[in-house]
PDB file of C-alpha atoms (C1' of nucleotides) in Angstrom:
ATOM      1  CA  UNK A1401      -2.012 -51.847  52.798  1.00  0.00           C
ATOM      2  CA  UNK A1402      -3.567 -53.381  56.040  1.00  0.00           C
ATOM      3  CA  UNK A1403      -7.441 -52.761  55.441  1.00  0.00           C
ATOM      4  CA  UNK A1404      -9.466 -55.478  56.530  1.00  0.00           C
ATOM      5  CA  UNK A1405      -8.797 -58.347  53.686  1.00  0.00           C
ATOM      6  CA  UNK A1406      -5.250 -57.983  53.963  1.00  0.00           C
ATOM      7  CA  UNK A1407      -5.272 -59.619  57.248  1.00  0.00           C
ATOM      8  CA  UNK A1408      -7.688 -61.969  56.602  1.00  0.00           C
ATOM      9  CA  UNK A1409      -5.375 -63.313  53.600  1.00  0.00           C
ATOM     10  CA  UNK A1410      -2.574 -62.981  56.119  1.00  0.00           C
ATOM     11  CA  UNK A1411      -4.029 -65.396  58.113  1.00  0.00           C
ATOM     12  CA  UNK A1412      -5.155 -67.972  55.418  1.00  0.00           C
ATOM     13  CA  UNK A1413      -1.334 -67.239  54.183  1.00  0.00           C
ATOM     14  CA  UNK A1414       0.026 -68.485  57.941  1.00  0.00           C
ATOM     15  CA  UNK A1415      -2.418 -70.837  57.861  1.00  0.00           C
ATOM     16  CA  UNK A1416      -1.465 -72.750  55.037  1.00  0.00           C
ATOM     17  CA  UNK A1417       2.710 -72.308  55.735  1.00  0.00           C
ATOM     18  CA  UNK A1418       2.874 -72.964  59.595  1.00  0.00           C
ATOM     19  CA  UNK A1419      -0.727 -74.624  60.505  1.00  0.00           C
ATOM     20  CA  UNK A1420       0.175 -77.573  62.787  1.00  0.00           C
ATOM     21  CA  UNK A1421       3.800 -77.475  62.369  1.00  0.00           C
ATOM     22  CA  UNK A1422       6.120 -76.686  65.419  1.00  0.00           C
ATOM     23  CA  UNK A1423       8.256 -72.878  64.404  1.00  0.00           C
ATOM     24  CA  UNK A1424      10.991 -71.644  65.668  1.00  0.00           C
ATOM     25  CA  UNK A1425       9.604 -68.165  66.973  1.00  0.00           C
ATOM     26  CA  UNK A1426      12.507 -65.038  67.585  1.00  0.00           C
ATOM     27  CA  UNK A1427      12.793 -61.252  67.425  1.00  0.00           C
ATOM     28  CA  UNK A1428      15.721 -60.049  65.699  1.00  0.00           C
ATOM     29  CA  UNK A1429      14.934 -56.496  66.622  1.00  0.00           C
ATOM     30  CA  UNK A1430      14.780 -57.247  70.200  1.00  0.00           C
ATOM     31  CA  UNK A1431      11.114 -55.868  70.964  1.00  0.00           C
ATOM     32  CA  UNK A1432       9.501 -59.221  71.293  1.00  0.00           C
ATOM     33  CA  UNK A1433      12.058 -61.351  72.550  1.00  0.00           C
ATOM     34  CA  UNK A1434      11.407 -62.882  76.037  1.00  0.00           C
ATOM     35  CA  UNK A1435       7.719 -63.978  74.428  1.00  0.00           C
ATOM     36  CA  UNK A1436       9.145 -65.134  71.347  1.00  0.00           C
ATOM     37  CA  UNK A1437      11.535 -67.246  73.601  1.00  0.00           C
ATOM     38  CA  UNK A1438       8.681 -68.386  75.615  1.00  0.00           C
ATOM     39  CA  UNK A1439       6.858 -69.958  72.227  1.00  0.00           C
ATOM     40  CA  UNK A1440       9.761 -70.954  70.042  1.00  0.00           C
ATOM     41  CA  UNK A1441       9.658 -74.575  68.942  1.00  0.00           C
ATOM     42  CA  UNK A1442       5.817 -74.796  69.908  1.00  0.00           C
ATOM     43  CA  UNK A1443       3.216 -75.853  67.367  1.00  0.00           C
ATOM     44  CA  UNK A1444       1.395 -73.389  65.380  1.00  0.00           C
ATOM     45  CA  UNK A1445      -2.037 -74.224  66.076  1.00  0.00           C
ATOM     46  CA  UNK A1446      -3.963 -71.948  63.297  1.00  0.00           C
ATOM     47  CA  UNK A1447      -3.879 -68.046  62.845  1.00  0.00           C
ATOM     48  CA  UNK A1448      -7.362 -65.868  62.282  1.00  0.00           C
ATOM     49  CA  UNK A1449      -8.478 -62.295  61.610  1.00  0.00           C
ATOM     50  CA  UNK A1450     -10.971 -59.955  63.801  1.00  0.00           C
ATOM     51  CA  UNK A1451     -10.976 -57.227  61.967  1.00  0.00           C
ATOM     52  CA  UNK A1452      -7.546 -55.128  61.592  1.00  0.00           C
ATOM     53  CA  UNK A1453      -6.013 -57.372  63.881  1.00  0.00           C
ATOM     54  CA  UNK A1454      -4.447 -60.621  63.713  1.00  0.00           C
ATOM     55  CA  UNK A1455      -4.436 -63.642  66.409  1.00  0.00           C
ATOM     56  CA  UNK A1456      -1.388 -66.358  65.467  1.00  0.00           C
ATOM     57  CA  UNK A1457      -2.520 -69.016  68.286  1.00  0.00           C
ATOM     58  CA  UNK A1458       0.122 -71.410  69.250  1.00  0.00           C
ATOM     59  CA  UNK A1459      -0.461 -74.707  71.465  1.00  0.00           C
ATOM     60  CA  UNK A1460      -0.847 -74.025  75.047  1.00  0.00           C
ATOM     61  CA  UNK A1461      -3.723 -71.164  74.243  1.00  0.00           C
ATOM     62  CA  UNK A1462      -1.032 -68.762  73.377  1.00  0.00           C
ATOM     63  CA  UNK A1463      -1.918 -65.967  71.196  1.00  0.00           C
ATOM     64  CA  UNK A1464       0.502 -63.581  69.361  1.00  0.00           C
ATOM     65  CA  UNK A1465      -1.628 -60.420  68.708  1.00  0.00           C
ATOM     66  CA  UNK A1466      -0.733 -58.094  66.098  1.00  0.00           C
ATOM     67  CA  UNK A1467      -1.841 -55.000  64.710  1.00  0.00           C
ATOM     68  CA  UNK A1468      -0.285 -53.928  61.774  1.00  0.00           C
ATOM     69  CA  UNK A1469      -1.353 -50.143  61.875  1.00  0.00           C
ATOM     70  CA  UNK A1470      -0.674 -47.795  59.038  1.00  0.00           C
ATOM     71  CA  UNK A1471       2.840 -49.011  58.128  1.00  0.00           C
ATOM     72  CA  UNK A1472       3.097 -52.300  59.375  1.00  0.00           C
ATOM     73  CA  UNK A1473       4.060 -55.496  56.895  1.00  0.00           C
ATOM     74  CA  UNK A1474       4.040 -58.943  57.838  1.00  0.00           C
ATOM     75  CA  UNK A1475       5.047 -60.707  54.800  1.00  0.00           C
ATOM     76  CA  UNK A1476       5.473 -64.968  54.257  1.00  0.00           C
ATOM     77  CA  UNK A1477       8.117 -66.282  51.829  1.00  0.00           C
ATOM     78  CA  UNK A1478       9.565 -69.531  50.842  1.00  0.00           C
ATOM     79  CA  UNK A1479      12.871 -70.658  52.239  1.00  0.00           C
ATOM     80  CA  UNK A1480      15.849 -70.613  53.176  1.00  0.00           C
ATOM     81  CA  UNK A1481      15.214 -67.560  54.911  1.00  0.00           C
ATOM     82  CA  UNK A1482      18.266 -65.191  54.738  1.00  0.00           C
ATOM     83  CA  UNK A1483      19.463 -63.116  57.919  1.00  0.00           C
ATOM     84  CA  UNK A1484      16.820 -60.319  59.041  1.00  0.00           C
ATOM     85  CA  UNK A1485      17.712 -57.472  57.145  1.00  0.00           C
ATOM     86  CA  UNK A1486      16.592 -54.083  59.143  1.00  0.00           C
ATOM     87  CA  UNK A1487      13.889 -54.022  61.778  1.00  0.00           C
ATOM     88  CA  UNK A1488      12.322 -57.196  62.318  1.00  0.00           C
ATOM     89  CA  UNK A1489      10.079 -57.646  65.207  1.00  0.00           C
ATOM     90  CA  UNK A1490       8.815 -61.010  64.677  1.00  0.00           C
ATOM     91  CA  UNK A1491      10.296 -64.113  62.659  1.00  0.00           C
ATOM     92  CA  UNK A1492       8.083 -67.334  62.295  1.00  0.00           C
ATOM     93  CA  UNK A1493      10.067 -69.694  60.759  1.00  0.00           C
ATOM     94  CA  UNK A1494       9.263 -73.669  59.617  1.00  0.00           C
ATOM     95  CA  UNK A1495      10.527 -76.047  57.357  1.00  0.00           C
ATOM     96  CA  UNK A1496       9.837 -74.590  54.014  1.00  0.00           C
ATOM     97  CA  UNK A1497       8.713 -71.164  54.767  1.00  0.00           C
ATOM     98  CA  UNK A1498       9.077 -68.206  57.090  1.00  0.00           C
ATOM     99  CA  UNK A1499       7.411 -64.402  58.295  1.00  0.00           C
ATOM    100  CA  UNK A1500       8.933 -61.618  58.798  1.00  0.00           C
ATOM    101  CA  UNK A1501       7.047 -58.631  60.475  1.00  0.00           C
ATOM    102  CA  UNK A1502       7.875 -55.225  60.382  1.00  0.00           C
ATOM    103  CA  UNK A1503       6.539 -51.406  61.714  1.00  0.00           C
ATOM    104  CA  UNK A1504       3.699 -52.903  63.640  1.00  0.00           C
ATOM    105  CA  UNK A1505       1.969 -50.870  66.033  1.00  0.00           C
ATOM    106  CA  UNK A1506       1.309 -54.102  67.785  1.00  0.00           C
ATOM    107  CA  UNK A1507       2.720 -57.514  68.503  1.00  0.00           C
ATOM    108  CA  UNK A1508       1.995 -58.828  72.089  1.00  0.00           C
ATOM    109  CA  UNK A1509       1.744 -62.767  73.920  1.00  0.00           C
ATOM    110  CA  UNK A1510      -1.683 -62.491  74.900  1.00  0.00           C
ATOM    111  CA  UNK A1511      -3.823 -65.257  76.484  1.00  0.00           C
ATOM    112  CA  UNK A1512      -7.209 -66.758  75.586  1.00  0.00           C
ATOM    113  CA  UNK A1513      -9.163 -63.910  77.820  1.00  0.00           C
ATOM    114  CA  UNK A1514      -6.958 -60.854  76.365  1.00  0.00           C
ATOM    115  CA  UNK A1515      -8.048 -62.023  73.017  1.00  0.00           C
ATOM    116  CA  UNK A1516     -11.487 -62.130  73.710  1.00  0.00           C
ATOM    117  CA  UNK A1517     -11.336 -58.802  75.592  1.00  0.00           C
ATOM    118  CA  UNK A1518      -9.856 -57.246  72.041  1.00  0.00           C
ATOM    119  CA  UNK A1519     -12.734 -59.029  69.697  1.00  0.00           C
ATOM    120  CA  UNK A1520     -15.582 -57.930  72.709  1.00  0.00           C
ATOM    121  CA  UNK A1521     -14.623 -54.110  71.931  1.00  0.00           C
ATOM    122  CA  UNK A1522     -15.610 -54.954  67.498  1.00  0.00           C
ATOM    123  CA  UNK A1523     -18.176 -54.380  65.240  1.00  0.00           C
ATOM    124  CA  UNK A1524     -18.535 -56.976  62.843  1.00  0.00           C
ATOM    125  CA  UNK A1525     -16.374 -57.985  60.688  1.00  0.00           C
ATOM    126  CA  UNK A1526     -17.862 -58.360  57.046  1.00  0.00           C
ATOM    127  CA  UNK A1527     -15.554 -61.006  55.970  1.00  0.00           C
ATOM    128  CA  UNK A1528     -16.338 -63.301  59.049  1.00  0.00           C
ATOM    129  CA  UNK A1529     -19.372 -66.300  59.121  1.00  0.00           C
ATOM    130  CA  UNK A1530     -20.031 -64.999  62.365  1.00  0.00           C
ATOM    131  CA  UNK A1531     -20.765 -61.370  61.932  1.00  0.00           C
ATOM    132  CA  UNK A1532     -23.846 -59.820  63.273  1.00  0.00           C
ATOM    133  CA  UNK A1533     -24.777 -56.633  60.828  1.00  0.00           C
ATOM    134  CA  UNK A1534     -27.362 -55.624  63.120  1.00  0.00           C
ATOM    135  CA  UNK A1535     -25.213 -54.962  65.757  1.00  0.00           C
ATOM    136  CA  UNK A1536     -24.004 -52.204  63.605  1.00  0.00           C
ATOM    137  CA  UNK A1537     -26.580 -51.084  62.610  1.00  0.00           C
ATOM    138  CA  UNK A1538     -28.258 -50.306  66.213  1.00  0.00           C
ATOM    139  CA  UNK A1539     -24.782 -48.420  66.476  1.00  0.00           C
ATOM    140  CA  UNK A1540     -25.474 -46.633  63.090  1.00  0.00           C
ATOM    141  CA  UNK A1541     -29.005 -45.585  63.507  1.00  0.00           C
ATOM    142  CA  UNK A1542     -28.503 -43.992  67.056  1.00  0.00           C
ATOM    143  CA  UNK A1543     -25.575 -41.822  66.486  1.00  0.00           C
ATOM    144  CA  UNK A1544     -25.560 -38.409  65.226  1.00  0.00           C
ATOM    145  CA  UNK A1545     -22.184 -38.881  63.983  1.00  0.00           C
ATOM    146  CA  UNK A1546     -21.230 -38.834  60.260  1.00  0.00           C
ATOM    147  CA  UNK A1547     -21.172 -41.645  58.757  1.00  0.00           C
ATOM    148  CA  UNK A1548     -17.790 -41.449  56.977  1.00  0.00           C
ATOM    149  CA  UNK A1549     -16.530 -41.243  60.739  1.00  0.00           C
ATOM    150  CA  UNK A1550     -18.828 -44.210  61.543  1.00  0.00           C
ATOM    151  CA  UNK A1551     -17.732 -47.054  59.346  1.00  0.00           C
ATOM    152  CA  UNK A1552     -14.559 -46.071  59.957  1.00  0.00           C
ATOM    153  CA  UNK A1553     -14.872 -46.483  63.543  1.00  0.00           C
ATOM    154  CA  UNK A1554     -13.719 -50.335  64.818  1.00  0.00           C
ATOM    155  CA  UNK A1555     -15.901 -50.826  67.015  1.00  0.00           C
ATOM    156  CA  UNK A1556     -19.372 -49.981  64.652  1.00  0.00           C
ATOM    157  CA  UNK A1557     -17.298 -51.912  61.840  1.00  0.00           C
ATOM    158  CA  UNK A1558     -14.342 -53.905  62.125  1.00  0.00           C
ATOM    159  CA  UNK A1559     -11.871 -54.114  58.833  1.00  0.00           C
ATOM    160  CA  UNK A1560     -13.323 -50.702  57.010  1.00  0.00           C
ATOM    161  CA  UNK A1561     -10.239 -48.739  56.162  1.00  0.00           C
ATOM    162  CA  UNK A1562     -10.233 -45.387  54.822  1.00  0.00           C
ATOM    163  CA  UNK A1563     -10.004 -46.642  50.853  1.00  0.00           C
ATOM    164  CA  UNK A1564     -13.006 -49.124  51.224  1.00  0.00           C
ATOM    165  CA  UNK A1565     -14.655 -45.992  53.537  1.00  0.00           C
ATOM    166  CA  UNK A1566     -14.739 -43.415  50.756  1.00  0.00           C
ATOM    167  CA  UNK A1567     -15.338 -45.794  47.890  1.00  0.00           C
ATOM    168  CA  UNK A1568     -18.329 -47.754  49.798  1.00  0.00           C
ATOM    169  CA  UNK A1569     -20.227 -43.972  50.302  1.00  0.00           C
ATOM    170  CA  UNK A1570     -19.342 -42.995  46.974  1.00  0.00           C
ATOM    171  CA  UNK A1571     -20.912 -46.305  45.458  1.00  0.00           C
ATOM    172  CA  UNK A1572     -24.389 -45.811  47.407  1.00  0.00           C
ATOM    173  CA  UNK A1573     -24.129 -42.144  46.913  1.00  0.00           C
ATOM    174  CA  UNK A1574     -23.832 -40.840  49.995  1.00  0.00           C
ATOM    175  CA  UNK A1575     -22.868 -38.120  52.020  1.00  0.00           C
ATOM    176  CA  UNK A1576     -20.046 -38.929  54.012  1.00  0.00           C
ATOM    177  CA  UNK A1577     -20.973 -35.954  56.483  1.00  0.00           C
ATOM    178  CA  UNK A1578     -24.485 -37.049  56.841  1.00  0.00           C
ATOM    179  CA  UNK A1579     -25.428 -38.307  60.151  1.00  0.00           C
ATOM    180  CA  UNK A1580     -25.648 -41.959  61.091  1.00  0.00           C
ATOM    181  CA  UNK A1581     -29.418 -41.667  62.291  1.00  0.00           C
ATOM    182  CA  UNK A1582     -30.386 -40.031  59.305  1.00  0.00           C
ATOM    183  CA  UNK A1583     -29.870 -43.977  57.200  1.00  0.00           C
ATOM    184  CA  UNK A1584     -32.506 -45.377  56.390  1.00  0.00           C
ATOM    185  CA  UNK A1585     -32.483 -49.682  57.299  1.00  0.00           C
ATOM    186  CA  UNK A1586     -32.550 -50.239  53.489  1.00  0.00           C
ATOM    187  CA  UNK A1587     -29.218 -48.410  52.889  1.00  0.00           C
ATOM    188  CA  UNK A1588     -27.328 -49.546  55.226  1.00  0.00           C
ATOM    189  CA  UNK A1589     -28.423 -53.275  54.568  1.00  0.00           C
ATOM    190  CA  UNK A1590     -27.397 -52.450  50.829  1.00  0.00           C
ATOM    191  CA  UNK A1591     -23.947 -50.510  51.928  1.00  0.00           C
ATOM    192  CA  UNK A1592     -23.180 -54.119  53.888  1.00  0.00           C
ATOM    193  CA  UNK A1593     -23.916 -56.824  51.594  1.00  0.00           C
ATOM    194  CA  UNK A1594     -21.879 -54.442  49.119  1.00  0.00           C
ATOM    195  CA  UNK A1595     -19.167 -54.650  51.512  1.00  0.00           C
ATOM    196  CA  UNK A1596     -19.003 -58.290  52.515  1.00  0.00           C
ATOM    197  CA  UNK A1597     -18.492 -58.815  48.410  1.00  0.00           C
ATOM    198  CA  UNK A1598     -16.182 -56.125  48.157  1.00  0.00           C
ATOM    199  CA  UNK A1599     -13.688 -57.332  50.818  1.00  0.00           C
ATOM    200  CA  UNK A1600     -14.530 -61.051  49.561  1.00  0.00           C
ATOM    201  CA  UNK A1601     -12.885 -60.241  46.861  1.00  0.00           C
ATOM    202  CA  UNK A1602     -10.044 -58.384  48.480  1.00  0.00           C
ATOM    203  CA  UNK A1603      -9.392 -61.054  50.111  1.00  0.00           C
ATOM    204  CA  UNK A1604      -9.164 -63.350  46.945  1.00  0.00           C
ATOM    205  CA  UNK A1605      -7.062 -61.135  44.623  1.00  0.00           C
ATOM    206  CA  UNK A1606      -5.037 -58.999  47.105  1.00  0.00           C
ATOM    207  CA  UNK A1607      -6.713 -55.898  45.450  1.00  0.00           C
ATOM    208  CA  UNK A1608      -9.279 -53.179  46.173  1.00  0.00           C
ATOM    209  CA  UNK A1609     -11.508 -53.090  42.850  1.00  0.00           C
ATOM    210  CA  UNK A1610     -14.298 -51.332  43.418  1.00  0.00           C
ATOM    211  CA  UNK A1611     -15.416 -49.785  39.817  1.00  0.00           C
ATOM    212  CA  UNK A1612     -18.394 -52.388  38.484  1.00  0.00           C
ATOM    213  CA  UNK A1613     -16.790 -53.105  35.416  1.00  0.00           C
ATOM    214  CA  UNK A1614     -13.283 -54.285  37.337  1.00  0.00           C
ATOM    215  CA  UNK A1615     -15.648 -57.284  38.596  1.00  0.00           C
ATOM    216  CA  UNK A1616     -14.551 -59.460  35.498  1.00  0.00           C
ATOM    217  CA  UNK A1617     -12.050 -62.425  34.956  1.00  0.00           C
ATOM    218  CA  UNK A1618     -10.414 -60.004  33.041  1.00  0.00           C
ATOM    219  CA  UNK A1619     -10.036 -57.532  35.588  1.00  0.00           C
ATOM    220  CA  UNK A1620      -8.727 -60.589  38.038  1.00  0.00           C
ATOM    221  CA  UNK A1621      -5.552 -61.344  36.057  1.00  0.00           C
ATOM    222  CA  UNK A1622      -4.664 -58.331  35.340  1.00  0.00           C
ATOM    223  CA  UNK A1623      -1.723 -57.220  36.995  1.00  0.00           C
ATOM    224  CA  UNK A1624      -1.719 -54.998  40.039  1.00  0.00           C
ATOM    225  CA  UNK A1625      -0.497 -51.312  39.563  1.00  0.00           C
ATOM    226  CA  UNK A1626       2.017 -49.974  41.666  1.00  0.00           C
ATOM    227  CA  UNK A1627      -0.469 -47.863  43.206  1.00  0.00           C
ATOM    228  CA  UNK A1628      -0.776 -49.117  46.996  1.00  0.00           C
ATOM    229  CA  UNK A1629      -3.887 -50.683  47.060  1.00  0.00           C
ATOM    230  CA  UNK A1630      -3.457 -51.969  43.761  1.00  0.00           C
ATOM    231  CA  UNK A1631      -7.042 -51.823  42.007  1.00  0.00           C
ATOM    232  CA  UNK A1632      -9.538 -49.572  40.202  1.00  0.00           C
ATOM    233  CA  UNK A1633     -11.683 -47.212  42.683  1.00  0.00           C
ATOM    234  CA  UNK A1634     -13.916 -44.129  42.442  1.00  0.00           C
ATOM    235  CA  UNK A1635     -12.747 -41.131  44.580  1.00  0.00           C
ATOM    236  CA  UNK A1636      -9.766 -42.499  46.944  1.00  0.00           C
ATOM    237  CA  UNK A1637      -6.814 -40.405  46.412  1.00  0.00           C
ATOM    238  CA  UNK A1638      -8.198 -39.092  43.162  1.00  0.00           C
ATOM    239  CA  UNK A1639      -9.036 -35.584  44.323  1.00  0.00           C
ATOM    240  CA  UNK A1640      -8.464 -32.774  41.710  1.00  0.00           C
ATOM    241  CA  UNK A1641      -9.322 -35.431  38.963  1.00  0.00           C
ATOM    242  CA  UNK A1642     -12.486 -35.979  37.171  1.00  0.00           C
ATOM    243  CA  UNK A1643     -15.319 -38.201  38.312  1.00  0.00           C
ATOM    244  CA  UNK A1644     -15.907 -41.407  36.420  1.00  0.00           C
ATOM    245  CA  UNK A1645     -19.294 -40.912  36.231  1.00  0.00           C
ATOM    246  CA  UNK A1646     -20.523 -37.558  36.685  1.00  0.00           C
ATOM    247  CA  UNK A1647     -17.214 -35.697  35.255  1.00  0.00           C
ATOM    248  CA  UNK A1648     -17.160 -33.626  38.272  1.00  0.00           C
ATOM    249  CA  UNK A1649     -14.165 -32.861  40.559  1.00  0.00           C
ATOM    250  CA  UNK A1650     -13.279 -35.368  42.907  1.00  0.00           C
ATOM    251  CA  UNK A1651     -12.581 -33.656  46.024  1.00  0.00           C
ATOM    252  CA  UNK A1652     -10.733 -34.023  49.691  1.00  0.00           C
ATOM    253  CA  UNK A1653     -11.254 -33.124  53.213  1.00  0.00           C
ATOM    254  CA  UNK A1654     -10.037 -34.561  56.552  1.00  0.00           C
ATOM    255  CA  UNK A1655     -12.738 -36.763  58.656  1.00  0.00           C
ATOM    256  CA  UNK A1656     -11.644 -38.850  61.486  1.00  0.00           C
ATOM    257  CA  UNK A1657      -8.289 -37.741  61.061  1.00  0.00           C
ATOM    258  CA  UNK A1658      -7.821 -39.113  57.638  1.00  0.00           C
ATOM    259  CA  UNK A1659      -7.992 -37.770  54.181  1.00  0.00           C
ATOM    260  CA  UNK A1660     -11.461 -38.111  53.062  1.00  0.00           C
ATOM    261  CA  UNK A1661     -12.572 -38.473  49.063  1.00  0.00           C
ATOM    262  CA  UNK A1662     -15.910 -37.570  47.762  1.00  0.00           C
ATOM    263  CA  UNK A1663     -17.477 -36.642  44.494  1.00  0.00           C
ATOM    264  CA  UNK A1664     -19.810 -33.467  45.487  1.00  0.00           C
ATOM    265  CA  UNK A1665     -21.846 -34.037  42.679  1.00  0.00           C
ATOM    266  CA  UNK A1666     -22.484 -37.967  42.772  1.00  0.00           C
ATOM    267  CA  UNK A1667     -22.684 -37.520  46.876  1.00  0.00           C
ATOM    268  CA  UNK A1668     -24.797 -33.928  47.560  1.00  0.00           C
ATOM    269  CA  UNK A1669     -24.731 -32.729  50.631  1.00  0.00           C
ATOM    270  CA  UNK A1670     -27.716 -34.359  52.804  1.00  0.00           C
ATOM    271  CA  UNK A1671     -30.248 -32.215  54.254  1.00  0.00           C
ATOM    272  CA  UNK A1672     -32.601 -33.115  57.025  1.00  0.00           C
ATOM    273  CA  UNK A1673     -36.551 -32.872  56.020  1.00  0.00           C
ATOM    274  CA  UNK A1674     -37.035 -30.832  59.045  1.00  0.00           C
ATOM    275  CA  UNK A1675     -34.447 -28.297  58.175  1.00  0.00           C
ATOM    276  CA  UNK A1676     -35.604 -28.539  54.407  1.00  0.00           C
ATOM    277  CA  UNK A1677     -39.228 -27.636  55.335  1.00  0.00           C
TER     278      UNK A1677
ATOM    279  C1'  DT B 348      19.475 -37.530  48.007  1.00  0.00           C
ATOM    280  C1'  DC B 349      16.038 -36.052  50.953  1.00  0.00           C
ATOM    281  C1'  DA B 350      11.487 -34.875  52.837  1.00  0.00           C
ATOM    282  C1'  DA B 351       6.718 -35.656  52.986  1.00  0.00           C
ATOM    283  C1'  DG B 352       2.909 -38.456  53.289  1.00  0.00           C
ATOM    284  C1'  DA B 353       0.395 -42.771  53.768  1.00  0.00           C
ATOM    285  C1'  DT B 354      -4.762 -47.974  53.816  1.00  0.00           C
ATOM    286  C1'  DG B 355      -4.046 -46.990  61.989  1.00  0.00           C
ATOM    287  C1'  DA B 356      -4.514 -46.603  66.723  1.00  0.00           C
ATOM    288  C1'  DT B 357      -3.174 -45.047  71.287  1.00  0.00           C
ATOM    289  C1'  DC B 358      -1.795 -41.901  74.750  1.00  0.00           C
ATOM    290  C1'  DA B 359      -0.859 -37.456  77.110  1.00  0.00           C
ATOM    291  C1'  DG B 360      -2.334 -32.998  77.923  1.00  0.00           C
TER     292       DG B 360
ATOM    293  C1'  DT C 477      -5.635 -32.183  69.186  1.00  0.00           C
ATOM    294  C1'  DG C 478      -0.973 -33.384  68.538  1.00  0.00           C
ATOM    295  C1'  DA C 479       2.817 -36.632  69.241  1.00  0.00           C
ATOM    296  C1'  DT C 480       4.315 -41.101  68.644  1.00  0.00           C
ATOM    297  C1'  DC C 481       5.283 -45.708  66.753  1.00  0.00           C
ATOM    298  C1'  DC C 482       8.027 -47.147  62.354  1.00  0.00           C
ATOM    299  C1'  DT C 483       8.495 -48.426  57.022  1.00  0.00           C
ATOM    300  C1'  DC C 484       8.135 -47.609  52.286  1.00  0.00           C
ATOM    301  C1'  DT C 485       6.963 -44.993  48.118  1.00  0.00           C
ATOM    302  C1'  DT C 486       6.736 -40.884  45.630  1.00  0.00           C
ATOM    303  C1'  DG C 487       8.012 -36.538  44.128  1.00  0.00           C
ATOM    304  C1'  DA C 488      10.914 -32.472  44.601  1.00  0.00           C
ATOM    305  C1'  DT C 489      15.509 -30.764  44.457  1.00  0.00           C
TER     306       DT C 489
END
DNA sequence: TCAAGATGATCAG
DNA sequence: TGATCCTCTTGAT
């Protein structure tokens, strides 16, 4: 489920296991292995999220880049850490835990400057101190693409998956075809801080919640549904059911290459004022 | 038991 | 635009 907050709790995850501690670094699938050679038994300096992607930075400004993509898993456990079953591209192991990773569509050695050259090519990242909205937003208000294509787009917005896409349009009721430039500053300034709490608390729980009510301590301890991303939402993957709050059908159409949700009803189509006249 | 589809991104044509 | 990477879950048979 690698939106946004899952690699941001990835990272706190390595964090906590591995921060400071030398690792013994291999590749039991064989895809990785002269790097992982090159940093095994170095110290784990830290490990941080841009984004989708992850930087695990080792001593020596060595950075192991990955990208989990849409069926990657990078999972940490407690030890002893049996013998990698299937494909495992990457094993960080330490003294009381280790981290398998699996299906990536990216795991590279990259140096300080290939880091930066990835985070340069961003949008903000909701979930980081450090992100600038307005940079997106000068992105947002220029383009005269649709804005379900836009926040889905890394480099306007860095993190937005296709679950927080359609529910984050369906909770300011809008119109995912409507054009970027057509936003007005108030929305979109409303559509981010909703964001930054929404994947705040993605990152806390492990869940995408996104129905107001599923904001409670209740809501928190309950356990996650097998459903993949493991929360209460509006529209994603709900087409052909009812709409909790207009009763209408939820429907589905492909934007950006992915499966799009919207509630016609709750999100009319948007029509210029020109056009309208 | 098997096939299809999925929360992503890149590359070739 | 379609193929590709590669894993796991779900639903059909």
């Amino acid at each position: 489920m690698p939106e946004g907050h899952t690699l941001h709790r990835l990272a706190g995850a390595l964090r906590e296991q591995f921060a400071g501690a030398r690792v013994a670094v291999s590749s039991p699938q064989g895809r990785f292995v002269e790097s992982a050679a090159l940093l095994d038994g170095t110290p784990l300096v830290g490990a941080e999220a841009w984004g989708k992607h992850l930087f695990v930075e080792f001593e020596g400004e060595h950075f192991i880049h990955v990208h989990l993509g849409l069926i990657g898993k990078f999972d940490v456990f407690q030890t002893p850490a049996p013998a990698p079953v299937g494909q495992v591209r990457l094993r960080i192991a330490g003294e009381s835990g280790y981290a398998d990773l699996r299906g990536a569509t990216a795991c590279d050695l990259f140096t300080e400057s290939q880091r930066q050259m990835v985070v340069d090519r961003l949008g903000p990242d909701p979930l980081r101190a450090d992100a600038v909205p307005e940079t997106a937003w000068r992105r947002v208000s220029r383009s005269h693409r649709p804005i379900g294509e836009l926040v889905m787009d890394q480099e306007v917005l860095a993190g937005v998956g296709n679950v927080y896409r359609a529910e984050l349009l369906f909770r300011h009721r809008i119109d995912p075809l409507r054009p970027g430039r057509t936003l007005r500053r108030g929305q979109w300034e409303a559509m981010w801080r909703d964001l930054v709490e929404l994947m705040e608390y993605g990152v806390r729980t492990g869940r995408i919640d996104t129905v107001r009510d599923e904001h409670t301590p209740e809501a928190m301890h309950r356990p996650p549904r097998k459903d993949d991303h493991g929360g209460e939402v509006y529209v994603y993957r709900r087409h052909g059911q009812p709409c909790l709050v207009c009763g209408g059908k939820v429907r589905t159409e492909v934007l950006a290459a992915r499966n799009l949700f919207w509630c016609p009803r709750c999100q009319p189509r948007f029509r210029s004022r020109s056009r309208a006249a």
